[in-house]
Amino acid sequence: MSDEKDPNEPALKPARPEPDELLGRPSYMPRIPWKWIVIFGGMIALGVGAYQVRERQRADAMRTQVLDTYDQHLSSLSERYVGFRQRIEQWTMEAAQAGEPERWVDPRLRISGLHSGDGIYLRLTSEQASSREGIAQAAMAMEQDALTRCLGIAPASARGLYETGSFLSPEWRDEARATSDYMRLRVMDEQLARNIEVDVPVVASLLGAQYFLLVVQQADNRRDEPVDVFLWDLREERQLLRARVQARGILLPVRLRFDGVPPAPPADGHPQMRSGGAHDCSIAAQIKALTGEAPLTVESGDVLERRMEEQQAEDAPAEGSAAPAEGSAAPAEGAPAEPAPGSAPAP
């Protein structure tokens, strides 16, 4: 058998499909329905576009409704709210930037005269008081203290002013204008209706405050460094008091005895005499003293505290002994840890 090729044998060529003259493609290839693809694709695009246009129209209508409601019910209150905040923020920044205040009190001022009045109380650090943003953040994070209770007054916390009235700020209205999401605008509309019903009376009451009490801390607490205290008359827009005060407070534990009532056993441990409440009451007592109201004082808090430690050491070995006599420094069981307004500064 010979491996030589016959020269007369035709050369092999690769098979190629013959195109169909009518279809313009090989007959075995599937036919792609381009016409229907284009038609259905166009219909989908038109549907999406129509939906987007409809949603945009709904969002525009809802935005118009929100802004119209705002203008109709809240426009004047918003102007009052913004002006009120700007006024107390300006006073706060000026007070903090002026350094240590020169002690001054309006001779007509009596703290007891503020008992029946409405006020606003703001406490923050000097660093926070350097800008409007810092003041707003400090107000929103403000916690309760004993200072106003020891003064015997009950001003509203600035935290309520900033939290409750946030919908009256220009930022709220700007957000409504910029929002194009229908669901977000619908939520804002529902919230606005609730604000008008519930929060507007509260904010209107706060804007009617008669005085503004400001405490600027020189440190993170009111124990280690002094605080600057300011008081303004909001109706006449004039300052009533400014002073720097160093807290020097102690708590005076008292044990009471009543006829026919068995004495309570002594409390365990040493009573905390220099709590935060004691320092707040010390600041309050010094403020009262500035206005001519005599504060309760003791000769020396350190001596009193040392005497209590000595008394406790003397009583410790006598386990099971009778309760201390009337006037002993140990507090009765169940006595509140919070300082009474009578807590006083020790010189």
mmCIF file of C-alpha atoms in Angstrom, residues 34 62 86 109 134 174 184 193 291:
data_model
loop_
_atom_site.group_PDB
_atom_site.id
_atom_site.type_symbol
_atom_site.label_atom_id
_atom_site.label_comp_id
_atom_site.label_asym_id
_atom_site.label_seq_id
_atom_site.Cartn_x
_atom_site.Cartn_y
_atom_site.Cartn_z
ATOM 1 C CA TRP A 34 -34.997 41.756 16.752
ATOM 2 C CA MET A 62 -46.344 66.424 48.354
ATOM 3 C CA GLN A 86 -29.775 83.508 67.921
ATOM 4 C CA LEU A 109 -32.433 91.265 91.644
ATOM 5 C CA GLY A 134 -20.987 73.876 69.744
ATOM 6 C CA ASP A 174 -34.288 73.379 53.321
ATOM 7 C CA ARG A 184 -39.619 60.722 52.602
ATOM 8 C CA ALA A 193 -48.853 67.402 61.464
ATOM 9 C CA THR A 291 -28.196 89.071 95.571
#
